[in-house]
Tab-separated table of C-alpha atoms in Angstrom:
chain	number	residue	atom	x	y	z
A	29	ILE	CA	9.000	4.319	13.079
A	30	GLY	CA	9.680	7.895	11.934
A	31	ARG	CA	9.833	6.938	8.257
A	32	LEU	CA	6.744	4.797	8.681
A	33	ALA	CA	4.748	7.629	10.273
A	34	VAL	CA	5.429	9.986	7.376
A	35	ALA	CA	5.203	7.496	4.509
A	36	GLY	CA	1.974	5.947	5.800
A	37	THR	CA	0.115	9.258	5.807
A	38	VAL	CA	1.637	10.418	2.511
A	39	ASN	CA	0.572	7.183	0.801
A	40	ASP	CA	-2.960	7.308	2.225
A	41	ILE	CA	-3.430	10.715	0.603
A	42	ALA	CA	-1.704	9.792	-2.659
A	43	VAL	CA	-3.809	6.674	-3.392
A	44	LEU	CA	-6.918	8.883	-3.462
A	45	GLY	CA	-5.344	10.783	-6.353
A	46	ALA	CA	-4.347	13.843	-4.310
A	47	SER	CA	-0.921	15.401	-3.841
A	48	PRO	CA	0.119	15.498	-0.141
A	49	ILE	CA	1.526	18.875	0.929
A	50	ALA	CA	1.587	19.138	4.750
A	51	LEU	CA	1.506	16.948	7.852
A	52	SER	CA	0.812	17.334	11.536
A	53	CYS	CA	2.728	15.235	14.046
A	54	GLY	CA	1.992	14.338	17.655
A	55	PHE	CA	4.415	12.447	19.908
A	56	VAL	CA	3.542	10.514	23.043
A	57	LEU	CA	6.856	9.732	24.749
A	58	GLU	CA	7.502	7.414	27.647
A	59	GLU	CA	9.483	8.933	30.501
A	60	GLY	CA	13.097	7.797	30.207
A	61	LEU	CA	13.138	7.457	26.403
A	62	LEU	CA	16.718	8.075	25.282
A	63	LEU	CA	17.209	11.457	23.653
A	64	SER	CA	19.438	9.781	21.069
A	65	ASP	CA	16.558	7.460	20.079
A	66	PHE	CA	14.179	10.413	19.770
A	67	GLU	CA	16.694	12.252	17.592
A	68	LYS	CA	16.961	9.209	15.298
A	69	ILE	CA	13.191	9.242	14.861
A	70	LEU	CA	13.165	12.972	14.072
A	71	THR	CA	16.018	12.593	11.573
A	72	SER	CA	14.203	9.736	9.856
A	73	MET	CA	11.026	11.818	9.598
A	74	LYS	CA	12.923	14.794	8.193
A	75	GLN	CA	14.600	12.653	5.531
A	76	THR	CA	11.307	11.021	4.517
A	77	CYS	CA	9.539	14.387	4.314
A	78	ALA	CA	12.288	15.645	2.004
A	79	GLU	CA	11.960	12.512	-0.132
A	80	ALA	CA	8.186	12.942	-0.416
A	81	GLY	CA	8.286	16.733	-0.835
A	82	VAL	CA	6.035	17.451	2.169
A	83	HIS	CA	6.435	19.495	5.348
A	84	ILE	CA	5.482	18.925	8.984
A	85	ILE	CA	3.847	22.229	9.921
A	86	THR	CA	2.354	21.611	13.360
A	87	GLY	CA	2.418	19.125	16.198
A	88	ASP	CA	2.484	18.393	19.909
A	89	THR	CA	4.426	16.339	22.468
A	90	LYS	CA	3.183	14.570	25.590
A	91	VAL	CA	5.145	12.555	28.148
A	92	VAL	CA	3.673	9.596	30.065
A	93	GLU	CA	5.020	7.698	33.060
A	94	LYS	CA	7.680	5.039	32.615
A	95	GLY	CA	6.404	1.536	31.895
A	96	SER	CA	3.028	2.611	30.496
A	97	LEU	CA	3.885	2.748	26.796
A	98	GLY	CA	6.984	0.775	25.872
A	99	GLY	CA	8.753	3.578	24.013
A	100	CYS	CA	6.832	6.130	21.993
A	101	VAL	CA	3.777	6.642	19.810
A	102	VAL	CA	3.867	8.862	16.718
A	103	ASN	CA	0.583	10.177	15.331
A	104	THR	CA	0.523	11.897	11.939
A	105	SER	CA	-2.239	13.369	9.840
A	106	GLY	CA	-2.026	15.093	6.491
A	107	ILE	CA	-3.662	17.326	3.941
A	108	GLY	CA	-3.393	17.194	0.162
A	109	ARG	CA	-4.807	18.915	-2.882
A	110	ARG	CA	-6.362	17.987	-6.177
A	111	THR	CA	-3.958	17.932	-9.116
A	112	GLU	CA	-4.020	18.316	-12.887
A	113	ALA	CA	-2.720	14.741	-13.084
A	114	LEU	CA	-5.892	13.466	-11.387
A	115	GLU	CA	-8.068	15.377	-13.857
A	116	LYS	CA	-6.030	13.989	-16.759
A	117	ASN	CA	-6.378	10.461	-15.360
A	118	ILE	CA	-10.158	10.721	-15.030
A	119	ALA	CA	-10.468	12.115	-18.575
A	120	GLU	CA	-8.521	9.081	-19.839
A	121	VAL	CA	-10.758	6.656	-17.915
A	122	LYS	CA	-13.849	8.224	-19.510
A	123	LYS	CA	-12.475	7.435	-22.967
A	124	HIS	CA	-12.808	3.739	-22.127
A	125	ARG	CA	-15.884	3.431	-19.884
A	126	LEU	CA	-18.423	5.293	-17.783
A	127	PHE	CA	-16.909	6.912	-14.705
A	128	ASP	CA	-18.698	9.393	-12.433
A	129	SER	CA	-16.352	9.650	-9.437
A	130	ARG	CA	-14.238	12.726	-8.715
A	131	TRP	CA	-11.601	10.698	-6.835
A	132	ILE	CA	-9.790	7.365	-6.962
A	133	LEU	CA	-11.943	5.258	-4.622
A	134	ASP	CA	-12.315	1.635	-3.501
A	135	SER	CA	-15.855	1.621	-4.948
A	136	ASN	CA	-14.822	2.477	-8.537
A	137	LEU	CA	-13.887	-0.993	-9.794
A	138	GLN	CA	-15.956	-2.513	-12.626
A	139	GLU	CA	-15.985	-5.769	-14.550
A	140	GLY	CA	-12.988	-6.043	-16.865
A	141	ASP	CA	-10.715	-3.695	-14.925
A	142	ARG	CA	-7.255	-5.160	-14.455
A	143	ILE	CA	-5.487	-5.405	-11.078
A	144	ILE	CA	-1.800	-4.427	-10.847
A	145	LEU	CA	0.420	-5.073	-7.814
A	146	SER	CA	3.460	-2.798	-7.661
A	147	GLY	CA	5.885	-5.287	-6.088
A	148	THR	CA	6.605	-8.105	-3.668
A	149	VAL	CA	4.272	-8.601	-0.703
A	150	GLY	CA	5.040	-9.437	2.934
A	151	ASP	CA	8.422	-7.688	3.228
A	152	HIS	CA	7.405	-5.138	5.867
A	153	GLY	CA	5.489	-7.506	8.118
A	154	LEU	CA	8.245	-10.117	8.162
A	155	ALA	CA	10.887	-7.448	8.870
A	156	VAL	CA	8.832	-6.259	11.865
A	157	LEU	CA	8.343	-9.816	13.104
A	158	SER	CA	12.051	-10.550	12.754
A	159	ALA	CA	13.007	-7.449	14.765
A	160	GLN	CA	10.378	-7.736	17.493
A	161	GLU	CA	10.503	-11.479	18.096
A	162	GLY	CA	14.209	-12.054	17.376
A	163	TYR	CA	13.638	-14.478	14.508
A	164	SER	CA	16.440	-15.107	12.041
A	165	PHE	CA	15.340	-16.275	8.612
A	166	GLY	CA	18.793	-16.795	7.149
A	167	SER	CA	18.662	-13.557	5.159
A	168	GLN	CA	18.080	-9.893	5.764
A	169	ILE	CA	14.408	-9.138	5.146
A	170	GLN	CA	13.976	-5.367	5.107
A	171	SER	CA	10.826	-3.289	5.380
A	172	ASP	CA	9.565	-1.873	2.088
A	173	VAL	CA	8.345	1.354	3.730
A	174	THR	CA	8.651	4.278	1.311
A	175	PRO	CA	6.599	7.303	0.201
A	176	LEU	CA	4.916	6.555	-3.125
A	177	ASN	CA	3.352	9.911	-4.004
A	178	LYS	CA	5.827	10.819	-6.750
A	179	LEU	CA	5.460	7.412	-8.412
A	180	ILE	CA	1.673	7.666	-8.210
A	181	LEU	CA	1.792	11.118	-9.823
A	182	ARG	CA	3.630	9.641	-12.822
A	183	LEU	CA	1.021	6.901	-13.122
A	184	LEU	CA	-1.866	9.382	-12.982
A	185	ASN	CA	-0.314	11.324	-15.848
A	186	ILE	CA	-0.556	8.160	-17.966
A	187	GLY	CA	-4.178	7.736	-16.926
A	188	GLY	CA	-6.744	4.962	-16.753
A	189	ILE	CA	-6.604	4.366	-12.985
A	190	VAL	CA	-9.948	3.842	-11.253
A	191	ALA	CA	-8.856	2.516	-7.833
A	192	MET	CA	-5.670	2.482	-5.748
A	193	LYS	CA	-4.844	1.160	-2.307
A	194	ASP	CA	-1.772	0.559	-0.176
A	195	PRO	CA	-2.213	-2.980	1.224
A	196	THR	CA	-1.120	-2.244	4.793
A	197	ARG	CA	-2.943	-3.900	7.707
A	198	GLY	CA	-4.383	-7.228	6.525
A	199	GLY	CA	-2.179	-7.240	3.446
A	200	LEU	CA	-3.215	-7.938	-0.125
A	201	SER	CA	-6.091	-10.185	0.959
A	202	GLU	CA	-7.789	-7.492	3.062
A	203	ALA	CA	-7.306	-4.803	0.400
A	204	LEU	CA	-8.810	-6.889	-2.409
A	205	ASN	CA	-11.780	-7.912	-0.285
A	206	GLU	CA	-12.469	-4.259	0.568
A	207	TRP	CA	-12.462	-3.444	-3.143
A	208	SER	CA	-14.783	-6.332	-3.925
A	209	GLU	CA	-17.245	-5.391	-1.183
A	210	LYS	CA	-17.327	-1.660	-1.915
A	211	SER	CA	-17.378	-2.001	-5.711
A	212	LYS	CA	-19.824	-4.942	-5.630
A	213	VAL	CA	-17.774	-7.001	-8.096
A	214	GLY	CA	-15.824	-10.209	-7.876
A	215	ILE	CA	-12.039	-10.272	-8.223
A	216	LEU	CA	-10.057	-13.169	-9.680
A	217	ILE	CA	-6.298	-13.160	-9.138
A	218	ASP	CA	-3.591	-15.506	-10.375
A	219	GLU	CA	-1.388	-16.967	-7.625
A	220	GLU	CA	1.478	-17.482	-10.072
A	221	LYS	CA	1.556	-13.761	-10.891
A	222	ILE	CA	1.798	-12.510	-7.286
A	223	PRO	CA	5.416	-11.466	-6.592
A	224	ILE	CA	6.756	-12.801	-3.267
A	225	ARG	CA	10.429	-12.955	-2.265
A	226	ALA	CA	11.687	-16.498	-1.793
A	227	ASP	CA	12.930	-15.781	1.764
A	228	VAL	CA	9.612	-14.172	2.723
A	229	LYS	CA	7.699	-17.157	1.353
A	230	ALA	CA	9.950	-19.588	3.231
A	231	ALA	CA	9.609	-17.644	6.492
A	232	CYS	CA	5.816	-17.533	6.171
A	233	GLU	CA	5.671	-21.275	5.533
A	234	MET	CA	7.836	-21.907	8.589
A	235	LEU	CA	5.600	-19.736	10.809
A	236	GLY	CA	2.281	-20.832	9.310
A	237	ILE	CA	1.508	-17.309	8.046
A	238	ASP	CA	-0.156	-16.461	4.731
A	239	PRO	CA	2.036	-13.821	3.003
A	240	LEU	CA	-1.093	-12.392	1.351
A	241	GLU	CA	-2.333	-11.391	4.822
A	242	VAL	CA	0.890	-9.672	5.882
A	243	GLY	CA	1.050	-5.870	5.893
A	244	ASN	CA	3.070	-3.822	3.411
A	245	GLU	CA	4.129	-0.176	3.628
A	246	GLY	CA	5.703	0.501	0.240
A	247	LYS	CA	3.391	-1.227	-2.240
A	248	ILE	CA	0.174	-0.298	-4.040
A	249	ILE	CA	-2.513	-2.224	-5.831
A	250	ILE	CA	-4.035	-0.453	-8.795
A	251	GLY	CA	-7.343	-0.981	-10.560
A	252	VAL	CA	-7.032	0.208	-14.156
A	253	VAL	CA	-9.116	0.054	-17.330
A	254	ARG	CA	-8.002	-2.886	-19.452
A	255	ASP	CA	-6.553	-0.856	-22.344
A	256	LYS	CA	-4.131	1.073	-20.097
A	257	ALA	CA	-2.888	-1.818	-17.943
A	258	GLU	CA	0.192	-2.733	-19.999
A	259	LYS	CA	1.340	0.893	-20.288
A	260	LEU	CA	1.022	1.410	-16.531
A	261	LEU	CA	2.881	-1.846	-15.860
A	262	GLU	CA	5.701	-0.766	-18.174
A	263	THR	CA	6.029	2.561	-16.336
A	264	LEU	CA	5.997	0.848	-12.939
A	265	LYS	CA	8.763	-1.562	-13.922
A	266	GLN	CA	11.004	1.369	-14.854
A	267	ALA	CA	10.793	2.737	-11.296
A	268	ARG	CA	12.805	1.450	-8.343
A	269	GLU	CA	9.592	0.993	-6.332
A	270	GLY	CA	7.854	-0.973	-9.093
A	271	LYS	CA	10.545	-3.150	-10.672
A	272	ASN	CA	8.718	-6.334	-9.569
A	273	ALA	CA	5.228	-5.141	-10.561
A	274	GLU	CA	2.789	-7.574	-12.168
A	275	ILE	CA	-0.768	-7.677	-13.491
A	276	ILE	CA	-2.239	-10.160	-11.023
A	277	GLY	CA	-5.916	-10.362	-11.978
A	278	GLU	CA	-9.125	-8.615	-12.950
A	279	ALA	CA	-12.605	-7.692	-11.782
A	280	THR	CA	-15.468	-9.982	-12.801
A	281	ARG	CA	-19.248	-10.395	-12.489
A	282	GLN	CA	-19.051	-14.192	-12.547
A	283	PHE	CA	-18.967	-14.460	-8.738
A	284	LYS	CA	-18.879	-12.390	-5.555
A	285	GLY	CA	-15.861	-11.875	-3.335
A	286	VAL	CA	-12.226	-12.649	-4.122
A	287	ALA	CA	-10.957	-15.893	-5.605
A	288	MET	CA	-7.477	-17.058	-6.553
A	289	GLN	CA	-6.435	-19.268	-9.436
A	290	THR	CA	-3.903	-21.511	-7.716
A	291	ILE	CA	-0.620	-22.771	-9.122
A	292	VAL	CA	-1.914	-26.368	-9.037
A	293	GLY	CA	-4.853	-25.472	-11.276
A	294	GLY	CA	-7.871	-25.060	-9.013
A	295	LYS	CA	-9.480	-21.992	-7.477
A	296	ARG	CA	-9.851	-21.073	-3.828
A	297	ILE	CA	-11.641	-18.305	-1.991
A	298	LEU	CA	-9.352	-15.579	-0.678
A	299	ALA	CA	-11.236	-14.542	2.447
A	300	PRO	CA	-10.544	-11.438	4.560
A	301	PRO	CA	-7.994	-12.224	7.281
A	302	ILE	CA	-9.154	-12.799	10.847
A	303	GLY	CA	-6.865	-10.791	13.112
A	304	ASP	CA	-3.337	-9.671	12.336
A	305	PRO	CA	-0.579	-12.340	12.328
A	306	ILE	CA	2.199	-9.775	12.779
A	307	PRO	CA	2.845	-7.561	15.852
A	308	ARG	CA	1.761	-4.098	14.739
A	309	ILE	CA	3.796	-0.934	14.715
A	310	CYS	CA	1.353	0.979	12.509
């Protein structure tokens, strides 16, 4: 939970094109929480801050009565700054098409932009479900939670990015539908191109869960001008966090909403998820 609290805020800032520099942190602790557990959380946060190159500069702690919380709640918020890499990225986008935004936003997608997914989906949600509900899926599914700001900085220096998002709550399906709605374009993705671990896919089939609706904490989807997509994909695949990256689709004016070209040859609508199939910890 400590790593998740830091990485989640760092990634939210980074996908806008900013460089995160400082965080605040508030703890709500249940009376009786083991000091050793609290120290593990603090150590995890410290290690993740060092990895991301950010600092926790202020915070607060509250204690509530036993039985009212179930452990602890960690609240983080962050601040970032504009970078030369963002300016370089926007200048590159303008070489290929009109672009009038000062930031990387969900509303920036246009027809012809390619969609890149940085890695396998569903890992985090299934790891949480396994831990909370005691399921055993015959393999060790681990959360993908990681700060992505340094990777994103490298991608911005290549340029051509118009939109970025970390597909957390609601997974890939929710993130793509938000893009489609805010950018007022359709999105067509290819089911065969979406990377999913075999054990995650099997677990989702067993539980009746769509892996495209499961939250992720260490992945990004990227909207990029067509001419820069292959270069960005190549750079992603060289990084530990992006070794399974794929170009999964593109924006289109042929229809509204999000559709998926299925493996069997047809197309189906990829609707926003109703509710969250996984017990939340973020």
